[in-house]
mmCIF file of C-alpha atoms in Angstrom:
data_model
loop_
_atom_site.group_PDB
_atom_site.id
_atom_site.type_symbol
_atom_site.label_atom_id
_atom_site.label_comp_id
_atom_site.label_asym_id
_atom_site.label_seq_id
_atom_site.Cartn_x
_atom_site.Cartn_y
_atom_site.Cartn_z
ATOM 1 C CA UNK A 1 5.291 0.062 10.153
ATOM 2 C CA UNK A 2 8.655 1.999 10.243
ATOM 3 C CA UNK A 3 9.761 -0.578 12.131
ATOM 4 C CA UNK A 4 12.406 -2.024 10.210
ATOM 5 C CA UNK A 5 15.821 -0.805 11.830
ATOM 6 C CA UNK A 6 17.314 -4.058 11.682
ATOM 7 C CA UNK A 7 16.552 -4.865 7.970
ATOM 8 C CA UNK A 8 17.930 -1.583 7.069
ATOM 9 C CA UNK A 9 20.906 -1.614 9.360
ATOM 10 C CA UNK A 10 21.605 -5.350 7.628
ATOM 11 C CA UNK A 11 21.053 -3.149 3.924
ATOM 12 C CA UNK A 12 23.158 -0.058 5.053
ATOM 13 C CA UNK A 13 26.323 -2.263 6.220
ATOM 14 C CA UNK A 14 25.792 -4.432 2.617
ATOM 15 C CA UNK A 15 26.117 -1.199 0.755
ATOM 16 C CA UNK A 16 28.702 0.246 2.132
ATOM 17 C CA UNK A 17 31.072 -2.060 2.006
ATOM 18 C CA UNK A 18 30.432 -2.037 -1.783
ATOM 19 C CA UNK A 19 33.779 0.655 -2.999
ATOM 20 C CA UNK A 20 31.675 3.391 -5.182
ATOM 21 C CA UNK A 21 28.704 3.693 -3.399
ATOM 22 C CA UNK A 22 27.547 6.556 -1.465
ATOM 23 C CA UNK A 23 24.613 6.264 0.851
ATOM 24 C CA UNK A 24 22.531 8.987 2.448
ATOM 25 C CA UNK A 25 20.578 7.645 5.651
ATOM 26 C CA UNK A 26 18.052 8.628 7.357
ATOM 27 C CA UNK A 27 16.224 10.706 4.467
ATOM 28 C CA UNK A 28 13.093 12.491 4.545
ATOM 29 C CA UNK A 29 12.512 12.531 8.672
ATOM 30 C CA UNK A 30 12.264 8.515 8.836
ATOM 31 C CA UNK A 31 14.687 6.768 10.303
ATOM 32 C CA UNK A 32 14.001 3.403 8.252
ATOM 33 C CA UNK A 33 14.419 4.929 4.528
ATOM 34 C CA UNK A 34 17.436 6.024 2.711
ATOM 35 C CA UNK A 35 19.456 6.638 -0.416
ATOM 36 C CA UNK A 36 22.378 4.713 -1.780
ATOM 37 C CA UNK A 37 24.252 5.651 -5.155
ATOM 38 C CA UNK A 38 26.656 4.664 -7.570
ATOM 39 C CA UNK A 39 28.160 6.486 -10.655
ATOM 40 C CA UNK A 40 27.932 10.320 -11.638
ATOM 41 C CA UNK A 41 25.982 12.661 -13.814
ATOM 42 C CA UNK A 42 23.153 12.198 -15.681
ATOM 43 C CA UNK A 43 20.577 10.650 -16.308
ATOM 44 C CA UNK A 44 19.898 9.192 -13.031
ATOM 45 C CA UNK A 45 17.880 6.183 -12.966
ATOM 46 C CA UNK A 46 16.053 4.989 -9.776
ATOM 47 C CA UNK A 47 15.652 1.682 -8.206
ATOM 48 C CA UNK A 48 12.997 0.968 -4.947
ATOM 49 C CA UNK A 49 13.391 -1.470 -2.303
ATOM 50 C CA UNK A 50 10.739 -2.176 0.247
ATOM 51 C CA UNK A 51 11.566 -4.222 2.979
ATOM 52 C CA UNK A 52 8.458 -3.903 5.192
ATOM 53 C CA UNK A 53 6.221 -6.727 6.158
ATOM 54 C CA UNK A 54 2.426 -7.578 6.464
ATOM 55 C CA UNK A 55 1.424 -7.403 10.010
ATOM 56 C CA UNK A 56 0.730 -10.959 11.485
ATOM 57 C CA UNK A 57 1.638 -12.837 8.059
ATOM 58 C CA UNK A 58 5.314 -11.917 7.523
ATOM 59 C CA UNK A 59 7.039 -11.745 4.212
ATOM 60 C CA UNK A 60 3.728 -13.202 2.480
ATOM 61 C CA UNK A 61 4.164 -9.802 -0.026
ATOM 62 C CA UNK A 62 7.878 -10.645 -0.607
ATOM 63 C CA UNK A 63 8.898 -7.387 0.211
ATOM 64 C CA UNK A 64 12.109 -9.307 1.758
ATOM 65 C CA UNK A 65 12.939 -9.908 -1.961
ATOM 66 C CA UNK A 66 12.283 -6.828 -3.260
ATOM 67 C CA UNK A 67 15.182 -5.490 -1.132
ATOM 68 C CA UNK A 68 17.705 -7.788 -1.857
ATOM 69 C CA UNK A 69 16.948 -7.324 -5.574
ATOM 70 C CA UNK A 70 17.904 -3.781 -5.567
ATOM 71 C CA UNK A 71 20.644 -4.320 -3.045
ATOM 72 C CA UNK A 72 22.324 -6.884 -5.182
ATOM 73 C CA UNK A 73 21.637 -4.824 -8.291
ATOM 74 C CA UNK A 74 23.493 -1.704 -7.064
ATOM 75 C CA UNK A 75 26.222 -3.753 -5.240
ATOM 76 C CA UNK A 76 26.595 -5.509 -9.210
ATOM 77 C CA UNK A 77 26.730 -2.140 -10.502
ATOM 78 C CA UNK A 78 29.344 -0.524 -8.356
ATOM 79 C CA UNK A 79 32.003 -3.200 -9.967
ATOM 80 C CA UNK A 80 31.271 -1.315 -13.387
ATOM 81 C CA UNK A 81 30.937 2.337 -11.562
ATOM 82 C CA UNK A 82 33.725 4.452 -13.453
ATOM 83 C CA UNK A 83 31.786 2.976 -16.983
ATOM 84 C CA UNK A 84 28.210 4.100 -15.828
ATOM 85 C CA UNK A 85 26.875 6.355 -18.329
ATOM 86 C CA UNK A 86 24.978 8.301 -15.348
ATOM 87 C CA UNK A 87 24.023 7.301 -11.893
ATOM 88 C CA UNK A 88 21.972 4.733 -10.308
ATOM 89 C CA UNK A 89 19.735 5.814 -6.980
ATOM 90 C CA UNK A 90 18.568 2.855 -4.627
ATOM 91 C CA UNK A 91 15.651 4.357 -2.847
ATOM 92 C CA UNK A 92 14.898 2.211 0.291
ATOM 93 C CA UNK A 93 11.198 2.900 0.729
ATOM 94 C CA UNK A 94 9.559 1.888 4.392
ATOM 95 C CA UNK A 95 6.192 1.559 5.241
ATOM 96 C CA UNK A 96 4.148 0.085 1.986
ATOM 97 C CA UNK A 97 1.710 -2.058 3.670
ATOM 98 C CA UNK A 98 -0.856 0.710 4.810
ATOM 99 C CA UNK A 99 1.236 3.191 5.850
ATOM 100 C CA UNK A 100 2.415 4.909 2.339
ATOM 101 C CA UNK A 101 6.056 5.239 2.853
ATOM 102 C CA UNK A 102 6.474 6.440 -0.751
ATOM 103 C CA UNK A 103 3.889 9.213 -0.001
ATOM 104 C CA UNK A 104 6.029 11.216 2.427
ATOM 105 C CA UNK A 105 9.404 10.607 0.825
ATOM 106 C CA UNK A 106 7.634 12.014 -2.662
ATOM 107 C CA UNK A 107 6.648 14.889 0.135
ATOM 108 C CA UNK A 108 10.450 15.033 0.771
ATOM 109 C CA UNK A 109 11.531 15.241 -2.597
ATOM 110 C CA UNK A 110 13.578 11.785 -2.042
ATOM 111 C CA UNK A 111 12.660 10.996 -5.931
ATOM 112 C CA UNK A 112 13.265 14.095 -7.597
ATOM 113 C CA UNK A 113 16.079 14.146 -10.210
ATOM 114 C CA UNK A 114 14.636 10.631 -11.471
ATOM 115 C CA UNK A 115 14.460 10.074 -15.217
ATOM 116 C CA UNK A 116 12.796 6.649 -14.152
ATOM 117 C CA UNK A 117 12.156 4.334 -11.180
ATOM 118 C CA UNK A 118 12.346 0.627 -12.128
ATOM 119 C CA UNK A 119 11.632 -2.120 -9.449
ATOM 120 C CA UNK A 120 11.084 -6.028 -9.280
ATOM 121 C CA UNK A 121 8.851 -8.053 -7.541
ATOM 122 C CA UNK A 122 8.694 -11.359 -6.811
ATOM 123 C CA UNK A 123 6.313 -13.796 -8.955
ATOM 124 C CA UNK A 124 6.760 -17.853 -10.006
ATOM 125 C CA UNK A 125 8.370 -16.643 -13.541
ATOM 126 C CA UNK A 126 9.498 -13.245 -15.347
ATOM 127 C CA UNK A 127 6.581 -10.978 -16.730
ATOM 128 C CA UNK A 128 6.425 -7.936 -18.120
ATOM 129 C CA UNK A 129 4.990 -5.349 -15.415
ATOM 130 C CA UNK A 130 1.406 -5.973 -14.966
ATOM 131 C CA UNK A 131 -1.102 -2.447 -13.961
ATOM 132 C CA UNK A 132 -1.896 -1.818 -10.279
ATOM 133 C CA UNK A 133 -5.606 -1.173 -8.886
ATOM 134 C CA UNK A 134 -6.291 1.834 -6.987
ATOM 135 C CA UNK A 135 -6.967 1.227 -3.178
ATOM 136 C CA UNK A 136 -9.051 3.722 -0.481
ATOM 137 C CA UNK A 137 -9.706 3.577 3.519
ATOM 138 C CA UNK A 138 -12.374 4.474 5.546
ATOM 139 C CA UNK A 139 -12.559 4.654 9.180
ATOM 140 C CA UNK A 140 -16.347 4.741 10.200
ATOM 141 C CA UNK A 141 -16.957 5.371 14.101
ATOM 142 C CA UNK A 142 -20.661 5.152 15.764
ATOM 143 C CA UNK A 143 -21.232 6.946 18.400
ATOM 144 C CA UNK A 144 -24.817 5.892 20.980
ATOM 145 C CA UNK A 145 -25.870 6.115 23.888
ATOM 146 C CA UNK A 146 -24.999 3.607 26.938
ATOM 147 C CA UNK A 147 -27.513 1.734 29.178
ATOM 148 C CA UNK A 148 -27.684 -1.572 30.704
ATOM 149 C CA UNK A 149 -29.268 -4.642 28.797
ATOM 150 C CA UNK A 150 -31.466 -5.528 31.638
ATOM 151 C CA UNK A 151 -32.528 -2.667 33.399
ATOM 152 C CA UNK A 152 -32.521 0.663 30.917
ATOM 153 C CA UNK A 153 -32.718 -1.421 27.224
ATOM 154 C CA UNK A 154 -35.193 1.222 25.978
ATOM 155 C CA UNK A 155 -33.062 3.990 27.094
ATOM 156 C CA UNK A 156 -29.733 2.659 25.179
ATOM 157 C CA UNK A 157 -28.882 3.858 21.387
ATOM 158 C CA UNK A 158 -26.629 0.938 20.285
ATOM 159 C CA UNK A 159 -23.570 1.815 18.532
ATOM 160 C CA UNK A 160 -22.845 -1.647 17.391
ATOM 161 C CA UNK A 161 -26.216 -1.841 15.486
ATOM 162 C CA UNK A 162 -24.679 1.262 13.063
ATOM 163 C CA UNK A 163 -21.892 -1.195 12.298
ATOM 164 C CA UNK A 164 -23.868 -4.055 11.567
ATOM 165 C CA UNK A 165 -26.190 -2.613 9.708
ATOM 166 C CA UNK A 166 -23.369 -0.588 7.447
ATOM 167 C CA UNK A 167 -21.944 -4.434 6.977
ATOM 168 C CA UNK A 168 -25.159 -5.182 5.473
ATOM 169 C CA UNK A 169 -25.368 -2.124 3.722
ATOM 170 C CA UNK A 170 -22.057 -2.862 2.139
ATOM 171 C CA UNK A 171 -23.216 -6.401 0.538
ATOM 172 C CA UNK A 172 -26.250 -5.074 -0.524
ATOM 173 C CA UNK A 173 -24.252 -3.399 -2.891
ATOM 174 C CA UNK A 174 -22.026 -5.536 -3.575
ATOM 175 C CA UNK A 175 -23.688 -7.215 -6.139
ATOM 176 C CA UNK A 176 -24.031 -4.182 -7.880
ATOM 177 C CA UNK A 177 -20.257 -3.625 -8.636
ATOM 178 C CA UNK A 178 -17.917 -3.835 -11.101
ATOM 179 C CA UNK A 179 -15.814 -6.714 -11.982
ATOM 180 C CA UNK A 180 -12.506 -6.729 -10.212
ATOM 181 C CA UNK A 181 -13.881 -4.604 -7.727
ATOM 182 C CA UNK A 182 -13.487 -4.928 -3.888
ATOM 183 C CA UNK A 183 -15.089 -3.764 -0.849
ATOM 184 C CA UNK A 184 -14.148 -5.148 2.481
ATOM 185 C CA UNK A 185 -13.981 -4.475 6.371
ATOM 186 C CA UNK A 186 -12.972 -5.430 9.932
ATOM 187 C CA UNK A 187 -15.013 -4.407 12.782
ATOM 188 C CA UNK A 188 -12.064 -2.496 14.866
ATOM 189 C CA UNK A 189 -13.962 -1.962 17.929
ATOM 190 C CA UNK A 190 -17.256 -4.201 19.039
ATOM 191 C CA UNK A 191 -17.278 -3.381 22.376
ATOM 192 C CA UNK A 192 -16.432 -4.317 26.159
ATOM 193 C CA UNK A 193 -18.945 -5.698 28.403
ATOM 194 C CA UNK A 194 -21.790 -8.126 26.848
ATOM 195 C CA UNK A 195 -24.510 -7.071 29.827
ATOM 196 C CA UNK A 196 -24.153 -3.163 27.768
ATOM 197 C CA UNK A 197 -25.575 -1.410 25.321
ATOM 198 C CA UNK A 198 -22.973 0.220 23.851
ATOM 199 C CA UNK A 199 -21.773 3.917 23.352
ATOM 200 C CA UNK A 200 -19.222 3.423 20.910
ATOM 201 C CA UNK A 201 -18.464 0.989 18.094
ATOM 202 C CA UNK A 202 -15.933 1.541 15.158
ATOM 203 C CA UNK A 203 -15.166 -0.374 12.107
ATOM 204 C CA UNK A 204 -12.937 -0.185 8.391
ATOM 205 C CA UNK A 205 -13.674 -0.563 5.091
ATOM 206 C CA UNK A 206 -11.419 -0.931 2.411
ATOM 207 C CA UNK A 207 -12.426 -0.029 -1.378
ATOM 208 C CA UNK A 208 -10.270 -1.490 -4.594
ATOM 209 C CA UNK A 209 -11.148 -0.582 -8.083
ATOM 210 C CA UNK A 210 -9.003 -0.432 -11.299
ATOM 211 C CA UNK A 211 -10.413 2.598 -12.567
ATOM 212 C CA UNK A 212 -9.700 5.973 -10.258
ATOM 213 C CA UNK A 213 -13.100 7.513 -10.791
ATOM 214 C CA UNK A 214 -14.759 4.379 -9.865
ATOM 215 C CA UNK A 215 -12.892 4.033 -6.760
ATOM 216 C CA UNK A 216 -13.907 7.529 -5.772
ATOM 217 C CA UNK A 217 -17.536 6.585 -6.463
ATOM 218 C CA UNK A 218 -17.429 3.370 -4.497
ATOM 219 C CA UNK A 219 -15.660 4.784 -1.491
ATOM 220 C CA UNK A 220 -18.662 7.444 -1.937
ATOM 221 C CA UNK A 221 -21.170 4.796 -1.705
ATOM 222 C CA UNK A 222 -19.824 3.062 1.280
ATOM 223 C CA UNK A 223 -19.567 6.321 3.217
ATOM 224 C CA UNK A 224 -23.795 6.519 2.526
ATOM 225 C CA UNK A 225 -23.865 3.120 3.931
ATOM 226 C CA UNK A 226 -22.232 4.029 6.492
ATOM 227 C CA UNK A 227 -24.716 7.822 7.127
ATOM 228 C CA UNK A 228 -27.650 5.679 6.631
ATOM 229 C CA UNK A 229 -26.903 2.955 9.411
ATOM 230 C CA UNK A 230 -26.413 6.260 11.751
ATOM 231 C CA UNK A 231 -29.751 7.584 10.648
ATOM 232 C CA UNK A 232 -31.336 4.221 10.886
ATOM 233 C CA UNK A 233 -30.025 3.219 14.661
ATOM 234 C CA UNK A 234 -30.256 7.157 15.940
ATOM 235 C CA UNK A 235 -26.098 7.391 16.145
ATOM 236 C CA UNK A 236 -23.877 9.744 15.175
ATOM 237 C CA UNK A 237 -21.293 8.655 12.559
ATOM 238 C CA UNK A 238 -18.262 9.590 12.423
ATOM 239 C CA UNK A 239 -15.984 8.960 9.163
ATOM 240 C CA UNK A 240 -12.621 9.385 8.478
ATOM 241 C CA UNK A 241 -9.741 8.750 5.899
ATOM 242 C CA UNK A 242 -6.931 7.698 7.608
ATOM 243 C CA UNK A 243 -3.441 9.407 6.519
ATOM 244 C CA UNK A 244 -1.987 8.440 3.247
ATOM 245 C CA UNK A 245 -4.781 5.731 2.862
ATOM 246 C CA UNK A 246 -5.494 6.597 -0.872
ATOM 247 C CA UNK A 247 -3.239 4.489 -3.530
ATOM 248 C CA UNK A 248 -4.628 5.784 -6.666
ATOM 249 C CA UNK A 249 -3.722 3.188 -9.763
ATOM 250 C CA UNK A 250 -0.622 3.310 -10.672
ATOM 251 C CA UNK A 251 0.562 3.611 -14.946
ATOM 252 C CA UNK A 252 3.051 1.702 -15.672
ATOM 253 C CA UNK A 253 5.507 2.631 -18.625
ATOM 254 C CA UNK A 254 5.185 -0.325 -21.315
ATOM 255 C CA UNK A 255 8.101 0.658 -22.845
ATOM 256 C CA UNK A 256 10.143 0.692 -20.100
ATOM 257 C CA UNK A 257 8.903 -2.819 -19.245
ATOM 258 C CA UNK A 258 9.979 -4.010 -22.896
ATOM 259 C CA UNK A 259 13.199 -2.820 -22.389
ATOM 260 C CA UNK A 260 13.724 -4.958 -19.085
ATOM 261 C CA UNK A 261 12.120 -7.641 -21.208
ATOM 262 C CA UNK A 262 14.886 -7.615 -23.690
ATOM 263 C CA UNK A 263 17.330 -7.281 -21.169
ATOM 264 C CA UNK A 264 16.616 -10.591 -19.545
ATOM 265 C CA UNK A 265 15.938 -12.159 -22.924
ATOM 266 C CA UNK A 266 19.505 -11.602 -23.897
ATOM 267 C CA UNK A 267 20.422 -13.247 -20.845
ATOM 268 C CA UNK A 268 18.767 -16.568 -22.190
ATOM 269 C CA UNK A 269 15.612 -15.833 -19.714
ATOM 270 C CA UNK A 270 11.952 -16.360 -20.547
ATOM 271 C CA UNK A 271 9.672 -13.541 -20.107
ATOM 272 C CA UNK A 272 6.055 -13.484 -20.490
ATOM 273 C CA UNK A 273 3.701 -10.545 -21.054
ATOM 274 C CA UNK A 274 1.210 -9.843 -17.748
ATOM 275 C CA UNK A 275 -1.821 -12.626 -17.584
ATOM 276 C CA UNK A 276 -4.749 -11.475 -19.131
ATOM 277 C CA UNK A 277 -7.301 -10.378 -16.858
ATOM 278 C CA UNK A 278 -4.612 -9.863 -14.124
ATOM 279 C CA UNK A 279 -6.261 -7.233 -12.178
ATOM 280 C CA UNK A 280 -3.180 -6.356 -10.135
ATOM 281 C CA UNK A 281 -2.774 -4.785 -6.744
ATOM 282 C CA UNK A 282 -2.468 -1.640 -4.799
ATOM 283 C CA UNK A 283 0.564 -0.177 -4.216
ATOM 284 C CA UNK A 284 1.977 2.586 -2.775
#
C-alpha cells in the first residue's frame, strides 16, 4: 500500500510528454498520488486512476487498467486542449485496497473544484455503472493469561479460545442476515508455541452490506460477538477500527452514467444497463 513508485513514475513520464498537460506530483503528503491537467476554466471535470494492487493476488481488481484508462484518456484529450470547453483533472488515487487512498486526498482537498468525477473499470463488456456496497473493519484482540499446557493448565486463561469462540459467534448469526450481506475474518495472530496457553490472540472481521444503516448494525453485532467470547473465556477484549477502514456505499449518478452510455453508443459500442441483482463492491 503506497507502494507504487514505479507505476506512477511509468504514469508521470507518460503524461508529461503529452504538450498541454500540467501535472502536480506528490499531492496531499503521499508520494504515490498526483494531479495531471489539461485545458482551462471551468467546469472542471475529474477522472480517477488507481493503480494499486491486491496483496498476494496482483492485478486480480484490474486496477492496472483503471490507470491506463485515464492515462490514455487525458493523453487523447490534450490533442484537442485549446477546444476544451473547461478542464479535465486526472486524479491518481493510491492505496484502494484497504488502505483508503481517496480518504486522505478528500482530507487534502485533492478533489475540490470538481463538478464530477467519472472513472472506468474493467468488466467482460460495457455497462452502465452498477451501485457499490458499503464495507467496515474490525480488529478484535484477546488478551489471557499464560501458563504451560502440562504443568499450570488450570492456571492459564486462553486467549485463543475468545477467538474461536467469536468465529462461532459470527456464523451463528450468519444465518440471520440479510441477502447480499457479508461477514468474514482471518485469525491474524494464533499464537507461538503449541506446549502454551496463550496470553494473546488477535483476529479481523470484515462486514459488507448494501444498505449503510445495516452495515452499522452488523458491524455492531459482531463487536457483541466478539464482548461475549471475552466474557465467556475470562479475557479481556480489545476492539478496534483500523484507520480509514469504513467504505460507506457509494451513489452513483444515473444520469451521468447515461451520458457515458450515449457516448459509447455513438461510437457503434454496445452498452448494457448493470445486471440485476448485481450487488456490487466496496470501494473507496
Amino acid at each position: 500500500m503506497f507502494a507504487d513508485h514505479e507505476t506512477v513514475r511509468r504514469l508521470l513520464t507518460f503524461l508529461r510528454a503529452r504538450p498541454g498537460i500540467e501535472v502536480a506530483a506528490p499531492i496531499a503528503g503521499l508520494p504515490t498520488a498526483f494531479r495531471a491537467t489539461v485545458g482551462r476554466g471551468e467546469p472542471a471535470i475529474g477522472i480517477v486512476s488507481e493503480y494499486d494492487a491486491v496483496p498476494g493476488q496482483g492485478h486480480s481488481g484490474g486496477h492496472n487498467l483503471i490507470a491506463a484508462a485515464g492515462a490514455l484518456a487525458l493523453a487523447g484529450l490534450s490533442a484537442v486542449a485549446d477546444r476544451l470547453p473547461g478542464r479535465v483533472v486526472l486524479v491518481g488515487s493510491p492505496a484502494e485496497e484497504g488502505a483508503g487512498g481517496k480518504f486522505i486526498l478528500v482530507e487534502a482537498g485533492a478533489y475540490e473544484g470538481l463538478a464530477e468525477i467519472l472513472q472506468t473499470h474493467p468488466a467482460d463488456r460495457h455497462r452502465l455503472s452498477g451501485p457499490t456496497i458499503g464495507k467496515a473493519d474490525l480488529d478484535v484482540a484477546f488478551r489471557g493469561r499464560a501458563a504451560h499446557v502440562g504443568s499450570a493448565n488450570d492456571r492459564g486463561v486462553n486467549a485463543l479460545d475468545a477467538v474461536l469462540q467469536t468465529f462461532s459467534a459470527v456464523h451463528a448469526i450468519r444465518q440471520h442476515l440479510r441477502d447480499g450481506t457479508r461477514v468474514y475474518g482471518i485469525v491474524s495472530h494464533g499464537g507461538d508455541m503449541l506446549n502454551t496457553i496463550l496470553d494473546f490472540a488477535a483476529a479481523e472481521f470484515g462486514v459488507r452490506a448494501a444498505d449503510e444503516a445495516y452495515l452499522r448494525e452488523v458491524v455492531e453485532r459482531v463487536r457483541r460477538c466478539a464482548e461475549a467470547a471475552a466474557l465467556a473465556t475470562g479475557c479481556a477484549a480489545e476492539i478496534t477500527s483500523p484507520p480509514r477502514s469504513y467504505y460507506p456505499p457509494m451513489k452513483r449518478n444515473r444520469a451521468l452514467a447515461e451520458i457515458m452510455a450515449d457516448g459509447l453508443r455513438d461510437l457503434g459500442e454496445a452498452v448494457a444497463d448493470a445486471p440485476a441483482g448485481h450487488e456490487g463492491y466496496a470501494n473507496d
